[in-house]
Coordinates of N, CA, C and O in Angstrom, one line a residue:
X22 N 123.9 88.0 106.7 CA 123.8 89.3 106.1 C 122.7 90.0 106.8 O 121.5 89.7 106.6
X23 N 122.9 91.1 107.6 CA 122.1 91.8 107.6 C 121.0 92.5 106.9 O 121.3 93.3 106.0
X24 N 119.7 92.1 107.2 CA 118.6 93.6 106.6 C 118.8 94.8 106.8 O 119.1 95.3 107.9
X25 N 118.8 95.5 105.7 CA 119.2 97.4 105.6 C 117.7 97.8 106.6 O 116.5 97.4 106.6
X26 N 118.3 98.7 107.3 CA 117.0 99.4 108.1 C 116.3 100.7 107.4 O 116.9 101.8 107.3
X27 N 114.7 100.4 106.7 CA 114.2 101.6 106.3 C 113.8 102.5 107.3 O 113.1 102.4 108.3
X28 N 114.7 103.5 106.4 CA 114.3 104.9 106.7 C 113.5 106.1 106.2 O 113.3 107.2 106.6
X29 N 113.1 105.5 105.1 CA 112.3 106.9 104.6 C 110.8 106.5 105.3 O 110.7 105.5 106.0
X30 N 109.8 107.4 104.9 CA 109.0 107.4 105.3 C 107.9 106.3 105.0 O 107.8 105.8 103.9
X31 N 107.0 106.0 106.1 CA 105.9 105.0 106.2 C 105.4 105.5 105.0 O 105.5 106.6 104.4
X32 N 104.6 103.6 104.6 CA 104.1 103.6 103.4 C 102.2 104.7 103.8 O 101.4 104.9 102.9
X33 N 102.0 105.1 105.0 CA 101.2 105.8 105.6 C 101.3 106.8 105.5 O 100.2 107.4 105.6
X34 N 102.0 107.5 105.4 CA 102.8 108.7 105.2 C 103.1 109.1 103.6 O 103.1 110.3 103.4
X35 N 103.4 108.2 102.8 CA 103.4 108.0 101.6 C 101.9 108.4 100.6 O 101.6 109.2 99.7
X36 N 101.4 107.6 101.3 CA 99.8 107.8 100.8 C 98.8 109.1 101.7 O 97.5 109.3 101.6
X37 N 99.5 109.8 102.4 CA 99.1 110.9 102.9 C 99.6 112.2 101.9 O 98.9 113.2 101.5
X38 N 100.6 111.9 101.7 CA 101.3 112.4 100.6 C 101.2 113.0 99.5 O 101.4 114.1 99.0
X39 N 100.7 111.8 99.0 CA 100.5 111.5 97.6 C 98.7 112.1 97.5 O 98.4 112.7 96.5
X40 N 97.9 111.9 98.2 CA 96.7 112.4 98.2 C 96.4 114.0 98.3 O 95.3 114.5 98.0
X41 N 97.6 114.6 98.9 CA 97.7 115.8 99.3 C 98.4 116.7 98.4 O 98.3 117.9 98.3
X42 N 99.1 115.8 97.7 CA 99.7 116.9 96.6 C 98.8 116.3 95.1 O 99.1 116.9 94.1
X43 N 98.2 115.5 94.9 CA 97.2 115.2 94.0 C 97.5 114.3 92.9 O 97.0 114.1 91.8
X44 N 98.7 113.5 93.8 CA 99.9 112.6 93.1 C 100.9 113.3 91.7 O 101.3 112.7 90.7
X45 N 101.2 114.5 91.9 CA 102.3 115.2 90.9 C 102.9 115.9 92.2 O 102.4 116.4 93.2
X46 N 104.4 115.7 91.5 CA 105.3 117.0 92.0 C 105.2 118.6 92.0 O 104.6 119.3 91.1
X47 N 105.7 118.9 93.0 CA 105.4 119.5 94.2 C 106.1 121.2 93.5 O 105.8 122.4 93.7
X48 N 107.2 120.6 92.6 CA 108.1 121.4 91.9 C 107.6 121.5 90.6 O 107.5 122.7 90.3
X49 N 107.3 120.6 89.8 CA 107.3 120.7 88.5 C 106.0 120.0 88.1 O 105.9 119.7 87.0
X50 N 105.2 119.8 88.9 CA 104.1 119.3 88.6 C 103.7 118.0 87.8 O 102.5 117.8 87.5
X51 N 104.5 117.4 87.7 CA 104.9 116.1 86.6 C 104.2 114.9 87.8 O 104.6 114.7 89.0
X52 N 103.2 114.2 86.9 CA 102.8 113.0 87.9 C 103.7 111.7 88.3 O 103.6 110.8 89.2
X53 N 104.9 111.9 87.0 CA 105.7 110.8 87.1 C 106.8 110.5 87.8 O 107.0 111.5 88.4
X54 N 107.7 109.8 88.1 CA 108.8 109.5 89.0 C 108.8 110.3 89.9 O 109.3 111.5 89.9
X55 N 108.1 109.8 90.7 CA 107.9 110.7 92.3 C 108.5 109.8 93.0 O 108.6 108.6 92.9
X56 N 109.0 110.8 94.1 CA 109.8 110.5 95.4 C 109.4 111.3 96.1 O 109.1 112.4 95.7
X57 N 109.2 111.0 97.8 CA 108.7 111.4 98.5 C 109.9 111.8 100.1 O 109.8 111.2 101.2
X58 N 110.8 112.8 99.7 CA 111.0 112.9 100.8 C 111.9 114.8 100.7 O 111.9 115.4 99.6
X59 N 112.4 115.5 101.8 CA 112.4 116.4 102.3 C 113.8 116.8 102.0 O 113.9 117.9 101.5
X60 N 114.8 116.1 102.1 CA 116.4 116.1 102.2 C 116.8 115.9 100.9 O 116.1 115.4 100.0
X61 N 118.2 116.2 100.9 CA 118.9 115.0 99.9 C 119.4 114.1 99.9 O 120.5 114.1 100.6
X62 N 118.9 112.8 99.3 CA 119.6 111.6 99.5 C 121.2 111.9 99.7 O 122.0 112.6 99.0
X63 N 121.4 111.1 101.1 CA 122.9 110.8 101.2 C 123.7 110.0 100.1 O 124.8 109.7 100.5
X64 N 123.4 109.5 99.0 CA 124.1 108.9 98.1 C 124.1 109.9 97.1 O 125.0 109.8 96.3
X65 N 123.1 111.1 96.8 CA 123.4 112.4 95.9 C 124.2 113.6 97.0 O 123.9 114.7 96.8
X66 N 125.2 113.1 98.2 CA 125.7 113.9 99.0 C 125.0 115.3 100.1 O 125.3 116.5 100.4
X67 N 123.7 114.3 100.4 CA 123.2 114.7 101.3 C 123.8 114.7 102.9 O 124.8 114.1 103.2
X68 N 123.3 115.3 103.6 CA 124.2 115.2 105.1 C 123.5 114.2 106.0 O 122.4 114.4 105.7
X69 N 123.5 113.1 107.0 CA 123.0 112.3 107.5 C 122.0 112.8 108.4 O 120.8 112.4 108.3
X70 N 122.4 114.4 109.7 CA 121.5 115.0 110.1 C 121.4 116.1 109.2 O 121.9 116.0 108.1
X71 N 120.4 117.3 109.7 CA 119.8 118.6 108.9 C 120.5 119.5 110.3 O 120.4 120.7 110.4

């Protein structure tokens, strides 16, 4: 069985992130269920490129 290859972003990147937006969303300001990425997930019918 293969390992799935990650793709989202470094856990370095993550915590660059998260320090820079003051750990709340970006949209709604809510500290909780945060995700950190740009696109829409290809499983919520996102496109593979931009």
């Amino acid at each position: 069985m293969a390992t799935r290859r990650r793709t989202g972003p470094t856990d370095t990147v993550r915590q660059v992130v998260h320090t820079r937006d003051g750990g709340r969303c970006v949209r709604c300001d809510s500290p909780a269920n945060l995700t950190i990425h740009h696109r829409v997930n290809r499983g919520m019918g996102g496109a593979r490129e931009e």
